[in-house]
C-alpha atoms as a PDB file:
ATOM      1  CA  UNK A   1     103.389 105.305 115.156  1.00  0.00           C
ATOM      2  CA  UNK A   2     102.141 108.055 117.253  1.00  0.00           C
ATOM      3  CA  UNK A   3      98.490 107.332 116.462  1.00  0.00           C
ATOM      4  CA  UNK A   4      99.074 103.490 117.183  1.00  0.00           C
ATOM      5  CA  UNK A   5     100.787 104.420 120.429  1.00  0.00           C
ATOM      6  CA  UNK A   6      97.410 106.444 121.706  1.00  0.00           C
ATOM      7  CA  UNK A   7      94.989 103.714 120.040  1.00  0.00           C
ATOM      8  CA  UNK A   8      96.911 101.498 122.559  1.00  0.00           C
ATOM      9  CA  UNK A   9      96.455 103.649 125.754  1.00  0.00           C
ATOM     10  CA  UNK A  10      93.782 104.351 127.759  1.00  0.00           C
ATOM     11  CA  UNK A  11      94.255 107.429 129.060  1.00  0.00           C
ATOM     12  CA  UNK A  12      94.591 110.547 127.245  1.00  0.00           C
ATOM     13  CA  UNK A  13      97.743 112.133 128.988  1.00  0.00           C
ATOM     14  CA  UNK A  14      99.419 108.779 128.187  1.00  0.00           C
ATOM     15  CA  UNK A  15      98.368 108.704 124.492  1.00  0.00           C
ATOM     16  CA  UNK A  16      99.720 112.072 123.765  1.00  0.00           C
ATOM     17  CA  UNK A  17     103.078 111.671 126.193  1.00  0.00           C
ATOM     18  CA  UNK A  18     103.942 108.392 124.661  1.00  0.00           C
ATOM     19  CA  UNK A  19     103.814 109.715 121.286  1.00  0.00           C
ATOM     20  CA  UNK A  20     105.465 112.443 121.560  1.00  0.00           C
ATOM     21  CA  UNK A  21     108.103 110.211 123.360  1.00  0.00           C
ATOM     22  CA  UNK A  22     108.054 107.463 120.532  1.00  0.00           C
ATOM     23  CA  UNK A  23     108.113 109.651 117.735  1.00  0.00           C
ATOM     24  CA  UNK A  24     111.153 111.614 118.977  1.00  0.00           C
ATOM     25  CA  UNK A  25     112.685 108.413 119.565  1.00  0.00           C
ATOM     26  CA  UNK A  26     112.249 107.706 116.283  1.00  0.00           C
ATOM     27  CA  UNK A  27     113.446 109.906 114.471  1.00  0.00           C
ATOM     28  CA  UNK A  28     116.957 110.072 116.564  1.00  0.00           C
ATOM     29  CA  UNK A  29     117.009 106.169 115.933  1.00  0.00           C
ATOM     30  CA  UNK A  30     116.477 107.338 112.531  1.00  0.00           C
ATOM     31  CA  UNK A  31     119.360 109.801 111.793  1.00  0.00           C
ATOM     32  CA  UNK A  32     121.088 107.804 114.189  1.00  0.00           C
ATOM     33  CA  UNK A  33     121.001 104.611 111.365  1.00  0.00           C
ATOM     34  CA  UNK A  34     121.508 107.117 108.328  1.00  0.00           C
ATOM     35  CA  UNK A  35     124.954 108.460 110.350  1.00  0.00           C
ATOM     36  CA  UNK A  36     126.051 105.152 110.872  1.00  0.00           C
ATOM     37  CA  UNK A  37     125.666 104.379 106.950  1.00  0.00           C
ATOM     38  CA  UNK A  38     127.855 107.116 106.177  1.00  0.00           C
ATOM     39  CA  UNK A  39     125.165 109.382 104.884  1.00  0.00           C
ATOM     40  CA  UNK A  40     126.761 112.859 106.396  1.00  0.00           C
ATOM     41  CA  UNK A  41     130.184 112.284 105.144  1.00  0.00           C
ATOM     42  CA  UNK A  42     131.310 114.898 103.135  1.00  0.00           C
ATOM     43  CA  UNK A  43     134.606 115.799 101.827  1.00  0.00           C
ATOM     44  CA  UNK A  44     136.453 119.281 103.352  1.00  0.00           C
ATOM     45  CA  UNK A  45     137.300 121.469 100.706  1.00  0.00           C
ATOM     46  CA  UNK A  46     140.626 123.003 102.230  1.00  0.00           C
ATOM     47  CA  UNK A  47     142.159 118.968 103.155  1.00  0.00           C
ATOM     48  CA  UNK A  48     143.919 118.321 100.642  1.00  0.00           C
ATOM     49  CA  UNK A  49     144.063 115.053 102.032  1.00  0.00           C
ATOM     50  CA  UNK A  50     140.370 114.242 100.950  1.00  0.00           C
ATOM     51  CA  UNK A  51     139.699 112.380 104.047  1.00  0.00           C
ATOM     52  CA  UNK A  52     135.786 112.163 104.794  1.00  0.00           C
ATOM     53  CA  UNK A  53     134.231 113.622 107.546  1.00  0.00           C
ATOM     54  CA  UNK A  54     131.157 114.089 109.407  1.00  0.00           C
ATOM     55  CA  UNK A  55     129.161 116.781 108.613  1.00  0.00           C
ATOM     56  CA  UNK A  56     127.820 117.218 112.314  1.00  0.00           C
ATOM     57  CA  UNK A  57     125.690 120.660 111.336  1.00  0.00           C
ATOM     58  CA  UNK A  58     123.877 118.822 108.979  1.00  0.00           C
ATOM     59  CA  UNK A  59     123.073 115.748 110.906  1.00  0.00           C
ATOM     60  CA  UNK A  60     121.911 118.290 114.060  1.00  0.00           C
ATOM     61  CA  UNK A  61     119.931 120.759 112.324  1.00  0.00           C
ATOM     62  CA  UNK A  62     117.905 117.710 110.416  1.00  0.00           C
ATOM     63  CA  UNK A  63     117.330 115.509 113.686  1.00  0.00           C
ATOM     64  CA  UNK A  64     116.453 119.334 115.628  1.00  0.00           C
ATOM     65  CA  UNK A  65     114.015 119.844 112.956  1.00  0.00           C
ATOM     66  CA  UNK A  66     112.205 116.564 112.708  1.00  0.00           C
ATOM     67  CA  UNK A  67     112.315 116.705 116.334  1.00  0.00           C
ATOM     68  CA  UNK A  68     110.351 119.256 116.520  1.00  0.00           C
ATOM     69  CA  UNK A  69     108.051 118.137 114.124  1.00  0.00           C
ATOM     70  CA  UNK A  70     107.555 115.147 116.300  1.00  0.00           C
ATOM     71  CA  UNK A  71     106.697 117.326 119.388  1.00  0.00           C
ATOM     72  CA  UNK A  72     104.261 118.907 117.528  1.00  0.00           C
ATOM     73  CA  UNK A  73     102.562 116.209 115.678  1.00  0.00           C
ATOM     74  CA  UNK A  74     103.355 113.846 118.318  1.00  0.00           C
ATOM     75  CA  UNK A  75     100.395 115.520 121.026  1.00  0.00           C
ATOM     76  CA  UNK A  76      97.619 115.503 118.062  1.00  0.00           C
ATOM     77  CA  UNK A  77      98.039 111.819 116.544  1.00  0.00           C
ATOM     78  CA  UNK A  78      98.315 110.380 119.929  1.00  0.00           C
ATOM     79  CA  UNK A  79      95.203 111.607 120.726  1.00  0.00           C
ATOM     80  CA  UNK A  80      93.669 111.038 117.509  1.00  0.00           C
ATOM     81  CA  UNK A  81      94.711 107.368 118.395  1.00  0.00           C
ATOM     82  CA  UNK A  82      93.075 107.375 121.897  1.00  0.00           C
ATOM     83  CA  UNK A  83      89.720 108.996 120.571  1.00  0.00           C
ATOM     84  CA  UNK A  84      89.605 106.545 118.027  1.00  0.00           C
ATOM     85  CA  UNK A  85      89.317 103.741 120.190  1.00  0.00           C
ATOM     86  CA  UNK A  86      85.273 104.939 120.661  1.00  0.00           C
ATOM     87  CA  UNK A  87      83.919 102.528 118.637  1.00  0.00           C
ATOM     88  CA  UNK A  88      80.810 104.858 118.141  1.00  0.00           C
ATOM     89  CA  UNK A  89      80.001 107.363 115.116  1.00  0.00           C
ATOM     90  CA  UNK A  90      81.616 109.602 117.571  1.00  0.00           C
ATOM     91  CA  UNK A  91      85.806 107.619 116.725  1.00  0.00           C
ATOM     92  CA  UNK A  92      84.807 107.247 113.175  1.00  0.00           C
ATOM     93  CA  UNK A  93      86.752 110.138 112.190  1.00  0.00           C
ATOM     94  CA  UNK A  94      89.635 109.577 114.203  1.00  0.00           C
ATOM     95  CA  UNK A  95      89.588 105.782 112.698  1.00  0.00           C
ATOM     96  CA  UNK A  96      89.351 107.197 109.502  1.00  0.00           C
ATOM     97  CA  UNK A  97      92.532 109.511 109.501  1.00  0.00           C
ATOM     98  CA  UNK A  98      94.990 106.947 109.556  1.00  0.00           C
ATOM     99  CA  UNK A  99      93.543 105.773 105.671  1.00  0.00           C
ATOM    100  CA  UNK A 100      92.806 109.349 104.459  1.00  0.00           C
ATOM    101  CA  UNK A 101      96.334 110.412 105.050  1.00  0.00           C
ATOM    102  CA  UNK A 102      97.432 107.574 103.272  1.00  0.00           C
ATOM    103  CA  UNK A 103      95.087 108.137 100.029  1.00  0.00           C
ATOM    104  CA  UNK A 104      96.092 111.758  99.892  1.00  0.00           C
ATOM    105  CA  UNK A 105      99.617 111.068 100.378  1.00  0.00           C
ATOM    106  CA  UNK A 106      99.799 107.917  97.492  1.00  0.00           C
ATOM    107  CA  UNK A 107      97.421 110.303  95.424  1.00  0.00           C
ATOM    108  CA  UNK A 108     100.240 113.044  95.388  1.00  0.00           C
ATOM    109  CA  UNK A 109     102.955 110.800  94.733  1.00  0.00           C
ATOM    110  CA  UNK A 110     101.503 109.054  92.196  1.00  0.00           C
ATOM    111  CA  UNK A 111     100.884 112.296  90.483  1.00  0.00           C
ATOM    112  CA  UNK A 112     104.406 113.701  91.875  1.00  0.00           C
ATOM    113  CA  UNK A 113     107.266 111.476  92.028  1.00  0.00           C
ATOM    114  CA  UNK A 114     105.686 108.371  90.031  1.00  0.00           C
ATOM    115  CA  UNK A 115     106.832 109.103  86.587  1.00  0.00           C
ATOM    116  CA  UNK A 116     110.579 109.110  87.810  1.00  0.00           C
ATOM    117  CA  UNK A 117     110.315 105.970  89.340  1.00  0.00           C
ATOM    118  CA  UNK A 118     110.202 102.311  88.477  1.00  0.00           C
ATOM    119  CA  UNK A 119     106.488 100.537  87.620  1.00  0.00           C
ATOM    120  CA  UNK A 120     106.739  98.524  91.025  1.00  0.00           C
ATOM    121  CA  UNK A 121     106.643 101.727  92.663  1.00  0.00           C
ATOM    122  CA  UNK A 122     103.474 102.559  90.812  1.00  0.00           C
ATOM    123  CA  UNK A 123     101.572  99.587  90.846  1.00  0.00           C
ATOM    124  CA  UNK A 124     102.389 100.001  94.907  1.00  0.00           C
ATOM    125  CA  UNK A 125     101.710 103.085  95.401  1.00  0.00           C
ATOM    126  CA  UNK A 126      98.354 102.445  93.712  1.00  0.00           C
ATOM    127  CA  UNK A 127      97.796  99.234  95.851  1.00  0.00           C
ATOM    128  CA  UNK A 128      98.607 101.382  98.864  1.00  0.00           C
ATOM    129  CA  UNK A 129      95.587 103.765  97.835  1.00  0.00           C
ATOM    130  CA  UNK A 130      93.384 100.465  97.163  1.00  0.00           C
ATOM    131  CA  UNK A 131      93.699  99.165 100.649  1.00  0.00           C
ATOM    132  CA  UNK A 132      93.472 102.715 101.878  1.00  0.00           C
ATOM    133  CA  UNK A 133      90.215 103.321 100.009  1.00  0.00           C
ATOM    134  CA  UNK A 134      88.375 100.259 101.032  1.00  0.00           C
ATOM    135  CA  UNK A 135      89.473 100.277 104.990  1.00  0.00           C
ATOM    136  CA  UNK A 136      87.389 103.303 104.740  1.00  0.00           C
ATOM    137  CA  UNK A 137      84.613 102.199 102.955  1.00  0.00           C
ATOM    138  CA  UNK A 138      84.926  99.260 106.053  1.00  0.00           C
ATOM    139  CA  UNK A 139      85.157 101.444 108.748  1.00  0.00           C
ATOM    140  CA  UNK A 140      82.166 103.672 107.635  1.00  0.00           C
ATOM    141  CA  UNK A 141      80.043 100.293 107.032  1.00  0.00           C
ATOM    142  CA  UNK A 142      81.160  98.570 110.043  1.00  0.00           C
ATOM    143  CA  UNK A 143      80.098 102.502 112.097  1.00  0.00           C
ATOM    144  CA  UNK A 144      77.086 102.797 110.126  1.00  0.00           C
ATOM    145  CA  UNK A 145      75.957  98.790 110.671  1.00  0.00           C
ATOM    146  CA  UNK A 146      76.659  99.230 114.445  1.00  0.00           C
ATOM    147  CA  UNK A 147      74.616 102.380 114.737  1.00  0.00           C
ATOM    148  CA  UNK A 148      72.150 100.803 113.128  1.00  0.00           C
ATOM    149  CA  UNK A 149      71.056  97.842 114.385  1.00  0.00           C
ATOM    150  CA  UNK A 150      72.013  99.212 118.061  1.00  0.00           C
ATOM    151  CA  UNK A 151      68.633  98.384 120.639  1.00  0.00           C
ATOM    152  CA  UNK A 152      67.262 101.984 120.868  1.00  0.00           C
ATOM    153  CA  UNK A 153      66.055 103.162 124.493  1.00  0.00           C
ATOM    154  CA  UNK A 154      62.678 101.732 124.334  1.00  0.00           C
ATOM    155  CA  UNK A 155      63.757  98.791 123.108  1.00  0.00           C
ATOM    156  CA  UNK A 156      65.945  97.744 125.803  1.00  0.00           C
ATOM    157  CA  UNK A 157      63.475  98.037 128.308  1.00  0.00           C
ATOM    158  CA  UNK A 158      60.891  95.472 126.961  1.00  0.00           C
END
């Protein structure tokens, strides 16, 4: 989101405000949804009564944490965004980032987590890394193909 938020802005202080900004939103929206599904609710150990309640620790210390992590993330992706929108060699590895993170992170689950799951989650996953893989073979071709057949210098002035 945060790298989508700076690919959409044109200035730089904007890309990396708004991200921060959306990402911390997100994440409260986020904890936000999972405490309105009931999923701090714990059961006291002294009530005998066994009446749920909130567990409000846990719900702070995870939305404090993530928070964080979206301040500090938040500042680097959004500007990864905005530099990406150079269309030059010079945004090819900010274009790319968005597909490398996302063949790393299927590779490790597929080795991780994807003998515990279901073989929809595999075949997925492995789509995920397909797409992944060949946006980046596209984005290098499409840089390389631009670069290329740009009018040089000389050329411009005949």
């Amino acid at each position: 989101m945060a790298f989508c938020v700076g690919l959409a802005r044109e200035s730089r202080v904007e890309s990396v405000v708004l991200a921060v900004a959306s990402l911390v939103t997100a994440v409260i929206a986020y904890y936000l949804t999972k405490l309105g599904q009931g999923q701090y609710l714990t059961l006291g150990r002294g009530d005998p009564s066994g009446t749920p309640y909130v567990s409000w620790g846990d719900f702070a210390s995870k939305t404090l944490v993530w928070c964080v992590v979206a301040c500090v993330t938040g500042p680097v992706l959004g500007l990864a965004g905005n530099l990406a929108r150079d269309h030059g060699l010079r945004g090819l590895p900010f274009r790319m980032l968005v597909p490398v993170v996302a063949v790393v992170e299927m590779s490790e689950r597929l080795d991780v987590e994807a003998p515990l799951q279901r073989p929809i989650v595999d075949t997925t996953w492995s789509g995920v890394r397909l797409v992944a893989v060949a946006a980046l073979v596209v984005l290098v071709g499409r840089a390389v193909m631009t670069w290329r057949l740009r009018p040089s210098a000389g050329q411009a002035d005949k």
